[in-house]
Amino acid sequence: MPAAVVILAAGSGTRVGAGVNKVLLPVDGASVLAHSLRTALAVDDVARLVVVVRPGDEPTVAAEIEPLLGAREVLMVAGGADRHASEWAALQALRPAIRDGLIDVVAIHDAARPLATPALYDAVITAARTHGGAIPVVATSALLGPNGLVEGGAIVQTPQAFAAGELLAAYTAADGDGFTGTDTASCLEAYSDVQIAAVSGEVTNLKVTYPEDVALAEALLSRR
Ligand code: C5P
C-alpha cells in the first residue's frame, strides 16, 4: 500500500530574520520549500502529498510548486498556530484516505530541511511499516575532558514516519488536550503505544533556522 507525505511549511521563521517565511527563501535557484517538495515527489509509491501553508502564503506557494508537479497533485492545507496544529490540519485532510485504507504510512517532513534525500524517506517509511514508527537520528560528538568521556547526545531530524491509523488516532486523542509537543514522535509517545525505531539520519540534513544556515544549505545544494 502506498504512503502519504506531509510537508510542513506554515511557520514564519523569524529567527532567520528575512522578513518572509523562511521556507520561501531562495537557495540554489529554488525556494527551500521547492527543494523539499522536489525530493518528496521523487519518493517511490507516494499516493498523497500534502503541503501545509501559512494563511496568506497560498499564492506564493502555488507559484513555487506548480512547475514541479507535472501530472502529480498536491493538497494545500492551511496551517495552525504551532507545528502540532499544522500537522493536525494535514492529518484531518488525510483522514478519509486513512479511514478508507488507501495509505498505510504517513511521513511528516519540515520544509525547512531542504537537503533530506529520497533514501531517507524510504528508510523511515520502510521502518515504520515494520515497527509502527521511525525517526532519523544523528549522534552528536562525545566530549573527552577532565571527568573522562561524556557520551554525546542525538539530534532528531525529519522526515518522521508512522503507521497512518495510529498516527491519526494519537492526534485525535491529543486534540483539545492543549498538546504542543515539538515533533511528531513526541505526540505518538504521549498518546499511543507505537514503537518508534531510530534510523540513521543524514549529517547534511540541516534545518534552516538562522541566517548562516541559508548560506550553508546553498553551498551543500549547489554541490549535488
Ligand atoms: O520553526 P521551526 O523551524 O521549528 O519549524 C519547523 C517546521 O514546521 C518548518 O518547516 C515550519 O514551516 C513548520 N511549521 C508549520 N506550522 C507552524 C510552525 C512551524 O508548518 N505553525
PDB file of C-alpha atoms and ligand atoms in Angstrom:
ATOM      1  CA  MET A   1       0.000   0.000   0.000  1.00  0.00           C
ATOM      2  CA  PRO A   2       1.329   3.486  -0.767  1.00  0.00           C
ATOM      3  CA  ALA A   3       2.366   6.150   1.734  1.00  0.00           C
ATOM      4  CA  ALA A   4       1.451   9.824   2.156  1.00  0.00           C
ATOM      5  CA  VAL A   5       3.911  12.669   2.647  1.00  0.00           C
ATOM      6  CA  VAL A   6       3.157  15.858   4.589  1.00  0.00           C
ATOM      7  CA  ILE A   7       5.440  18.873   4.129  1.00  0.00           C
ATOM      8  CA  LEU A   8       5.122  21.467   6.873  1.00  0.00           C
ATOM      9  CA  ALA A   9       5.670  24.988   5.555  1.00  0.00           C
ATOM     10  CA  ALA A  10       3.343  27.068   7.747  1.00  0.00           C
ATOM     11  CA  GLY A  11       5.878  28.550  10.161  1.00  0.00           C
ATOM     12  CA  SER A  12       7.167  32.089  10.000  1.00  0.00           C
ATOM     13  CA  GLY A  13      10.864  31.503  10.597  1.00  0.00           C
ATOM     14  CA  THR A  14      11.514  34.748  12.416  1.00  0.00           C
ATOM     15  CA  ARG A  15      14.945  33.543  13.669  1.00  0.00           C
ATOM     16  CA  VAL A  16      16.259  33.618  10.116  1.00  0.00           C
ATOM     17  CA  GLY A  17      15.475  37.350  10.072  1.00  0.00           C
ATOM     18  CA  ALA A  18      14.420  37.585   6.421  1.00  0.00           C
ATOM     19  CA  GLY A  19      11.006  39.210   6.844  1.00  0.00           C
ATOM     20  CA  VAL A  20       9.338  36.409   4.847  1.00  0.00           C
ATOM     21  CA  ASN A  21       8.517  32.812   5.671  1.00  0.00           C
ATOM     22  CA  LYS A  22      11.971  31.167   5.672  1.00  0.00           C
ATOM     23  CA  VAL A  23      10.818  28.229   3.553  1.00  0.00           C
ATOM     24  CA  LEU A  24      10.153  30.699   0.714  1.00  0.00           C
ATOM     25  CA  LEU A  25      13.751  31.974   0.728  1.00  0.00           C
ATOM     26  CA  PRO A  26      15.713  31.137  -2.443  1.00  0.00           C
ATOM     27  CA  VAL A  27      18.619  28.682  -2.186  1.00  0.00           C
ATOM     28  CA  ASP A  28      20.459  27.336  -5.211  1.00  0.00           C
ATOM     29  CA  GLY A  29      17.871  28.513  -7.724  1.00  0.00           C
ATOM     30  CA  ALA A  30      14.680  27.463  -5.943  1.00  0.00           C
ATOM     31  CA  SER A  31      12.946  28.099  -2.651  1.00  0.00           C
ATOM     32  CA  VAL A  32      13.713  25.978   0.418  1.00  0.00           C
ATOM     33  CA  LEU A  33      10.177  24.587   0.095  1.00  0.00           C
ATOM     34  CA  ALA A  34      10.594  23.756  -3.615  1.00  0.00           C
ATOM     35  CA  HIS A  35      13.719  21.707  -2.833  1.00  0.00           C
ATOM     36  CA  SER A  36      11.830  19.837  -0.115  1.00  0.00           C
ATOM     37  CA  LEU A  37       8.852  19.178  -2.359  1.00  0.00           C
ATOM     38  CA  ARG A  38      11.020  18.053  -5.296  1.00  0.00           C
ATOM     39  CA  THR A  39      12.564  15.406  -3.043  1.00  0.00           C
ATOM     40  CA  ALA A  40       9.179  14.230  -1.776  1.00  0.00           C
ATOM     41  CA  LEU A  41       7.994  13.889  -5.395  1.00  0.00           C
ATOM     42  CA  ALA A  42      10.950  11.571  -6.058  1.00  0.00           C
ATOM     43  CA  VAL A  43       9.979   9.131  -3.286  1.00  0.00           C
ATOM     44  CA  ASP A  44       8.544   5.839  -4.615  1.00  0.00           C
ATOM     45  CA  ASP A  45       4.964   4.863  -4.037  1.00  0.00           C
ATOM     46  CA  VAL A  46       3.522   8.051  -2.536  1.00  0.00           C
ATOM     47  CA  ALA A  47      -0.234   8.309  -3.141  1.00  0.00           C
ATOM     48  CA  ARG A  48      -0.948  11.602  -1.346  1.00  0.00           C
ATOM     49  CA  LEU A  49       1.147  14.739  -0.929  1.00  0.00           C
ATOM     50  CA  VAL A  50       0.066  17.490   1.451  1.00  0.00           C
ATOM     51  CA  VAL A  51       1.771  20.875   1.788  1.00  0.00           C
ATOM     52  CA  VAL A  52       0.746  22.829   4.867  1.00  0.00           C
ATOM     53  CA  VAL A  53       0.994  26.565   4.211  1.00  0.00           C
ATOM     54  CA  ARG A  54       0.703  29.703   6.276  1.00  0.00           C
ATOM     55  CA  PRO A  55      -2.588  31.502   5.580  1.00  0.00           C
ATOM     56  CA  GLY A  56      -1.741  34.282   3.122  1.00  0.00           C
ATOM     57  CA  ASP A  57       1.204  32.383   1.584  1.00  0.00           C
ATOM     58  CA  GLU A  58      -1.025  30.303  -0.733  1.00  0.00           C
ATOM     59  CA  PRO A  59      -0.466  32.296  -3.974  1.00  0.00           C
ATOM     60  CA  THR A  60       3.311  32.380  -3.489  1.00  0.00           C
ATOM     61  CA  VAL A  61       3.466  28.697  -2.573  1.00  0.00           C
ATOM     62  CA  ALA A  62       1.269  27.754  -5.538  1.00  0.00           C
ATOM     63  CA  ALA A  63       3.563  29.655  -7.922  1.00  0.00           C
ATOM     64  CA  GLU A  64       6.599  27.932  -6.378  1.00  0.00           C
ATOM     65  CA  ILE A  65       5.355  24.374  -6.560  1.00  0.00           C
ATOM     66  CA  GLU A  66       3.137  24.305  -9.656  1.00  0.00           C
ATOM     67  CA  PRO A  67       6.089  23.977 -12.086  1.00  0.00           C
ATOM     68  CA  LEU A  68       7.329  20.904 -10.197  1.00  0.00           C
ATOM     69  CA  LEU A  69       4.167  18.869 -10.303  1.00  0.00           C
ATOM     70  CA  GLY A  70       3.776  17.531 -13.831  1.00  0.00           C
ATOM     71  CA  ALA A  71       0.796  15.172 -13.608  1.00  0.00           C
ATOM     72  CA  ARG A  72       1.017  14.913  -9.814  1.00  0.00           C
ATOM     73  CA  GLU A  73      -1.339  16.654  -7.392  1.00  0.00           C
ATOM     74  CA  VAL A  74      -0.598  18.299  -4.080  1.00  0.00           C
ATOM     75  CA  LEU A  75      -3.190  19.128  -1.469  1.00  0.00           C
ATOM     76  CA  MET A  76      -2.618  22.584   0.030  1.00  0.00           C
ATOM     77  CA  VAL A  77      -3.849  22.890   3.610  1.00  0.00           C
ATOM     78  CA  ALA A  78      -3.855  25.970   5.857  1.00  0.00           C
ATOM     79  CA  GLY A  79      -1.564  25.564   8.857  1.00  0.00           C
ATOM     80  CA  GLY A  80      -2.166  26.352  12.501  1.00  0.00           C
ATOM     81  CA  ALA A  81      -0.599  28.433  15.262  1.00  0.00           C
ATOM     82  CA  ASP A  82       2.152  25.914  16.033  1.00  0.00           C
ATOM     83  CA  ARG A  83       3.792  22.940  14.338  1.00  0.00           C
ATOM     84  CA  HIS A  84       1.496  20.442  16.051  1.00  0.00           C
ATOM     85  CA  ALA A  85      -1.605  22.346  14.892  1.00  0.00           C
ATOM     86  CA  SER A  86      -0.247  22.327  11.329  1.00  0.00           C
ATOM     87  CA  GLU A  87       0.277  18.558  11.499  1.00  0.00           C
ATOM     88  CA  TRP A  88      -3.248  18.139  12.824  1.00  0.00           C
ATOM     89  CA  ALA A  89      -4.626  20.147   9.888  1.00  0.00           C
ATOM     90  CA  ALA A  90      -2.800  17.825   7.457  1.00  0.00           C
ATOM     91  CA  LEU A  91      -3.995  14.669   9.211  1.00  0.00           C
ATOM     92  CA  GLN A  92      -7.591  15.859   9.138  1.00  0.00           C
ATOM     93  CA  ALA A  93      -7.225  16.359   5.372  1.00  0.00           C
ATOM     94  CA  LEU A  94      -5.843  12.809   5.086  1.00  0.00           C
ATOM     95  CA  ARG A  95      -8.474  11.282   7.366  1.00  0.00           C
ATOM     96  CA  PRO A  96     -10.731   9.912   4.549  1.00  0.00           C
ATOM     97  CA  ALA A  97      -7.787   8.250   2.767  1.00  0.00           C
ATOM     98  CA  ILE A  98      -6.559   6.749   6.052  1.00  0.00           C
ATOM     99  CA  ARG A  99     -10.048   5.577   7.034  1.00  0.00           C
ATOM    100  CA  ASP A 100     -10.576   4.000   3.589  1.00  0.00           C
ATOM    101  CA  GLY A 101      -7.255   2.141   3.844  1.00  0.00           C
ATOM    102  CA  LEU A 102      -5.706   3.928   0.836  1.00  0.00           C
ATOM    103  CA  ILE A 103      -2.460   4.793   2.619  1.00  0.00           C
ATOM    104  CA  ASP A 104      -0.650   2.803   5.280  1.00  0.00           C
ATOM    105  CA  VAL A 105       2.093   5.189   6.441  1.00  0.00           C
ATOM    106  CA  VAL A 106       2.379   8.979   6.735  1.00  0.00           C
ATOM    107  CA  ALA A 107       5.804  10.631   6.556  1.00  0.00           C
ATOM    108  CA  ILE A 108       5.938  14.152   8.007  1.00  0.00           C
ATOM    109  CA  HIS A 109       8.736  16.477   6.976  1.00  0.00           C
ATOM    110  CA  ASP A 110       9.761  20.024   7.875  1.00  0.00           C
ATOM    111  CA  ALA A 111      10.003  22.042   4.651  1.00  0.00           C
ATOM    112  CA  ALA A 112      12.847  23.869   6.408  1.00  0.00           C
ATOM    113  CA  ARG A 113      15.063  20.788   5.809  1.00  0.00           C
ATOM    114  CA  PRO A 114      15.699  21.066   2.046  1.00  0.00           C
ATOM    115  CA  LEU A 115      18.552  18.519   1.978  1.00  0.00           C
ATOM    116  CA  ALA A 116      16.765  15.355   3.125  1.00  0.00           C
ATOM    117  CA  THR A 117      17.076  12.688   0.413  1.00  0.00           C
ATOM    118  CA  PRO A 118      14.540  10.230  -1.079  1.00  0.00           C
ATOM    119  CA  ALA A 119      16.662   7.463   0.508  1.00  0.00           C
ATOM    120  CA  LEU A 120      15.945   8.888   3.957  1.00  0.00           C
ATOM    121  CA  TYR A 121      12.200   8.885   3.212  1.00  0.00           C
ATOM    122  CA  ASP A 122      12.491   5.271   2.041  1.00  0.00           C
ATOM    123  CA  ALA A 123      14.320   4.331   5.245  1.00  0.00           C
ATOM    124  CA  VAL A 124      11.756   5.842   7.623  1.00  0.00           C
ATOM    125  CA  ILE A 125       8.741   4.621   5.610  1.00  0.00           C
ATOM    126  CA  THR A 126      10.130   1.068   5.483  1.00  0.00           C
ATOM    127  CA  ALA A 127      10.973   1.101   9.204  1.00  0.00           C
ATOM    128  CA  ALA A 128       7.516   2.496  10.056  1.00  0.00           C
ATOM    129  CA  ARG A 129       5.931  -0.424   8.173  1.00  0.00           C
ATOM    130  CA  THR A 130       7.943  -2.840  10.331  1.00  0.00           C
ATOM    131  CA  HIS A 131       7.829  -1.116  13.722  1.00  0.00           C
ATOM    132  CA  GLY A 132       4.919   1.366  13.623  1.00  0.00           C
ATOM    133  CA  GLY A 133       7.084   4.481  13.690  1.00  0.00           C
ATOM    134  CA  ALA A 134      10.547   5.677  12.651  1.00  0.00           C
ATOM    135  CA  ILE A 135      12.662   8.801  13.170  1.00  0.00           C
ATOM    136  CA  PRO A 136      16.058   9.755  11.701  1.00  0.00           C
ATOM    137  CA  VAL A 137      18.711  10.291  14.353  1.00  0.00           C
ATOM    138  CA  VAL A 138      22.275  11.607  14.111  1.00  0.00           C
ATOM    139  CA  ALA A 139      24.634  11.165  17.068  1.00  0.00           C
ATOM    140  CA  THR A 140      26.446  14.263  18.272  1.00  0.00           C
ATOM    141  CA  SER A 141      30.124  14.146  19.210  1.00  0.00           C
ATOM    142  CA  ALA A 142      31.221  12.807  22.607  1.00  0.00           C
ATOM    143  CA  LEU A 143      33.351  15.071  24.795  1.00  0.00           C
ATOM    144  CA  LEU A 144      36.646  13.979  26.379  1.00  0.00           C
ATOM    145  CA  GLY A 145      37.552  16.166  29.368  1.00  0.00           C
ATOM    146  CA  PRO A 146      38.890  16.092  32.944  1.00  0.00           C
ATOM    147  CA  ASN A 147      35.985  13.879  34.013  1.00  0.00           C
ATOM    148  CA  GLY A 148      36.575  11.360  31.262  1.00  0.00           C
ATOM    149  CA  LEU A 149      34.368  10.607  28.302  1.00  0.00           C
ATOM    150  CA  VAL A 150      30.933  12.226  28.277  1.00  0.00           C
ATOM    151  CA  GLU A 151      28.602  10.488  25.888  1.00  0.00           C
ATOM    152  CA  GLY A 152      27.282  12.667  23.095  1.00  0.00           C
ATOM    153  CA  GLY A 153      23.582  13.261  22.551  1.00  0.00           C
ATOM    154  CA  ALA A 154      21.477  12.765  19.470  1.00  0.00           C
ATOM    155  CA  ILE A 155      19.785  15.093  17.026  1.00  0.00           C
ATOM    156  CA  VAL A 156      16.377  14.010  15.793  1.00  0.00           C
ATOM    157  CA  GLN A 157      15.506  15.030  12.233  1.00  0.00           C
ATOM    158  CA  THR A 158      12.599  14.754   9.812  1.00  0.00           C
ATOM    159  CA  PRO A 159      11.072  13.068   7.818  1.00  0.00           C
ATOM    160  CA  GLN A 160       9.452  11.022  10.585  1.00  0.00           C
ATOM    161  CA  ALA A 161       7.067   8.241   9.509  1.00  0.00           C
ATOM    162  CA  PHE A 162       4.257   6.450  11.341  1.00  0.00           C
ATOM    163  CA  ALA A 163       1.542   3.899  10.733  1.00  0.00           C
ATOM    164  CA  ALA A 164      -1.294   6.060   9.410  1.00  0.00           C
ATOM    165  CA  GLY A 165      -4.125   4.737  11.603  1.00  0.00           C
ATOM    166  CA  GLU A 166      -2.113   5.007  14.824  1.00  0.00           C
ATOM    167  CA  LEU A 167      -0.891   8.483  13.896  1.00  0.00           C
ATOM    168  CA  LEU A 168      -4.410   9.759  13.259  1.00  0.00           C
ATOM    169  CA  ALA A 169      -5.689   8.136  16.470  1.00  0.00           C
ATOM    170  CA  ALA A 170      -2.896   9.745  18.539  1.00  0.00           C
ATOM    171  CA  TYR A 171      -3.538  13.218  17.086  1.00  0.00           C
ATOM    172  CA  THR A 172      -7.274  12.795  17.579  1.00  0.00           C
ATOM    173  CA  ALA A 173      -6.629  11.925  21.234  1.00  0.00           C
ATOM    174  CA  ALA A 174      -4.296  14.922  21.605  1.00  0.00           C
ATOM    175  CA  ASP A 175      -6.842  17.275  20.058  1.00  0.00           C
ATOM    176  CA  GLY A 176      -8.386  19.515  22.683  1.00  0.00           C
ATOM    177  CA  ASP A 177      -5.754  18.461  25.219  1.00  0.00           C
ATOM    178  CA  GLY A 178      -3.604  21.532  24.612  1.00  0.00           C
ATOM    179  CA  PHE A 179      -0.740  19.310  23.463  1.00  0.00           C
ATOM    180  CA  THR A 180       2.084  21.279  21.798  1.00  0.00           C
ATOM    181  CA  GLY A 181       4.970  18.782  21.583  1.00  0.00           C
ATOM    182  CA  THR A 182       7.792  19.820  19.326  1.00  0.00           C
ATOM    183  CA  ASP A 183       7.926  16.882  16.944  1.00  0.00           C
ATOM    184  CA  THR A 184       5.646  14.158  15.653  1.00  0.00           C
ATOM    185  CA  ALA A 185       7.284  11.398  17.698  1.00  0.00           C
ATOM    186  CA  SER A 186       6.586  13.234  20.976  1.00  0.00           C
ATOM    187  CA  CYS A 187       2.830  13.144  20.283  1.00  0.00           C
ATOM    188  CA  LEU A 188       2.954   9.434  19.437  1.00  0.00           C
ATOM    189  CA  GLU A 189       4.923   8.773  22.618  1.00  0.00           C
ATOM    190  CA  ALA A 190       2.296  10.626  24.670  1.00  0.00           C
ATOM    191  CA  TYR A 191      -0.841   9.253  23.009  1.00  0.00           C
ATOM    192  CA  SER A 192      -0.023   5.790  21.613  1.00  0.00           C
ATOM    193  CA  ASP A 193       1.894   2.573  22.256  1.00  0.00           C
ATOM    194  CA  VAL A 194       3.562   2.694  18.851  1.00  0.00           C
ATOM    195  CA  GLN A 195       7.155   1.502  18.833  1.00  0.00           C
ATOM    196  CA  ILE A 196       9.441   4.151  17.327  1.00  0.00           C
ATOM    197  CA  ALA A 197      12.597   2.921  15.614  1.00  0.00           C
ATOM    198  CA  ALA A 198      15.655   5.117  15.095  1.00  0.00           C
ATOM    199  CA  VAL A 199      17.139   5.050  11.601  1.00  0.00           C
ATOM    200  CA  SER A 200      20.404   6.704  10.594  1.00  0.00           C
ATOM    201  CA  GLY A 201      19.810  10.369   9.830  1.00  0.00           C
ATOM    202  CA  GLU A 202      21.885  12.375   7.359  1.00  0.00           C
ATOM    203  CA  VAL A 203      24.584  14.766   8.579  1.00  0.00           C
ATOM    204  CA  THR A 204      23.782  17.128   5.703  1.00  0.00           C
ATOM    205  CA  ASN A 205      20.044  17.188   6.508  1.00  0.00           C
ATOM    206  CA  LEU A 206      20.269  20.594   8.176  1.00  0.00           C
ATOM    207  CA  LYS A 207      17.294  22.683   9.219  1.00  0.00           C
ATOM    208  CA  VAL A 208      17.252  26.289   8.020  1.00  0.00           C
ATOM    209  CA  THR A 209      16.833  28.207  11.270  1.00  0.00           C
ATOM    210  CA  TYR A 210      19.410  31.018  11.377  1.00  0.00           C
ATOM    211  CA  PRO A 211      20.762  33.296   8.595  1.00  0.00           C
ATOM    212  CA  GLU A 212      24.030  31.319   8.307  1.00  0.00           C
ATOM    213  CA  ASP A 213      22.025  28.129   7.604  1.00  0.00           C
ATOM    214  CA  VAL A 214      20.827  29.657   4.308  1.00  0.00           C
ATOM    215  CA  ALA A 215      24.424  30.021   3.073  1.00  0.00           C
ATOM    216  CA  LEU A 216      25.293  26.500   4.236  1.00  0.00           C
ATOM    217  CA  ALA A 217      22.235  24.996   2.532  1.00  0.00           C
ATOM    218  CA  GLU A 218      23.134  26.908  -0.642  1.00  0.00           C
ATOM    219  CA  ALA A 219      26.682  25.524  -0.593  1.00  0.00           C
ATOM    220  CA  LEU A 220      25.524  21.930   0.017  1.00  0.00           C
ATOM    221  CA  LEU A 221      22.717  22.014  -2.571  1.00  0.00           C
ATOM    222  CA  SER A 222      24.966  23.510  -5.247  1.00  0.00           C
ATOM    223  CA  ARG A 223      27.366  20.551  -4.850  1.00  0.00           C
ATOM    224  CA  ARG A 224      24.689  17.952  -5.625  1.00  0.00           C
TER     225      ARG A 224
HETATM  226  O1  C5P B   1      10.137  26.949  13.349  1.00  0.00           O
HETATM  227  P1  C5P B   1      10.683  25.593  13.052  1.00  0.00           P
HETATM  228  O2  C5P B   1      11.878  25.598  12.151  1.00  0.00           O
HETATM  229  O3  C5P B   1      10.948  24.769  14.267  1.00  0.00           O
HETATM  230  O4  C5P B   1       9.540  24.847  12.248  1.00  0.00           O
HETATM  231  C1  C5P B   1       9.722  23.534  11.764  1.00  0.00           C
HETATM  232  C2  C5P B   1       8.833  23.304  10.544  1.00  0.00           C
HETATM  233  O5  C5P B   1       7.464  23.352  10.938  1.00  0.00           O
HETATM  234  C3  C5P B   1       9.042  24.348   9.448  1.00  0.00           C
HETATM  235  O6  C5P B   1       9.140  23.713   8.188  1.00  0.00           O
HETATM  236  C4  C5P B   1       7.817  25.227   9.576  1.00  0.00           C
HETATM  237  O7  C5P B   1       7.393  25.808   8.341  1.00  0.00           O
HETATM  238  C5  C5P B   1       6.763  24.245  10.112  1.00  0.00           C
HETATM  239  N1  C5P B   1       5.719  24.901  10.907  1.00  0.00           N
HETATM  240  C6  C5P B   1       4.394  24.817  10.495  1.00  0.00           C
HETATM  241  N2  C5P B   1       3.419  25.471  11.209  1.00  0.00           N
HETATM  242  C7  C5P B   1       3.715  26.202  12.293  1.00  0.00           C
HETATM  243  C8  C5P B   1       5.062  26.290  12.742  1.00  0.00           C
HETATM  244  C9  C5P B   1       6.043  25.613  12.031  1.00  0.00           C
HETATM  245  O8  C5P B   1       4.107  24.161   9.478  1.00  0.00           O
HETATM  246  N3  C5P B   1       2.739  26.862  12.920  1.00  0.00           N
END
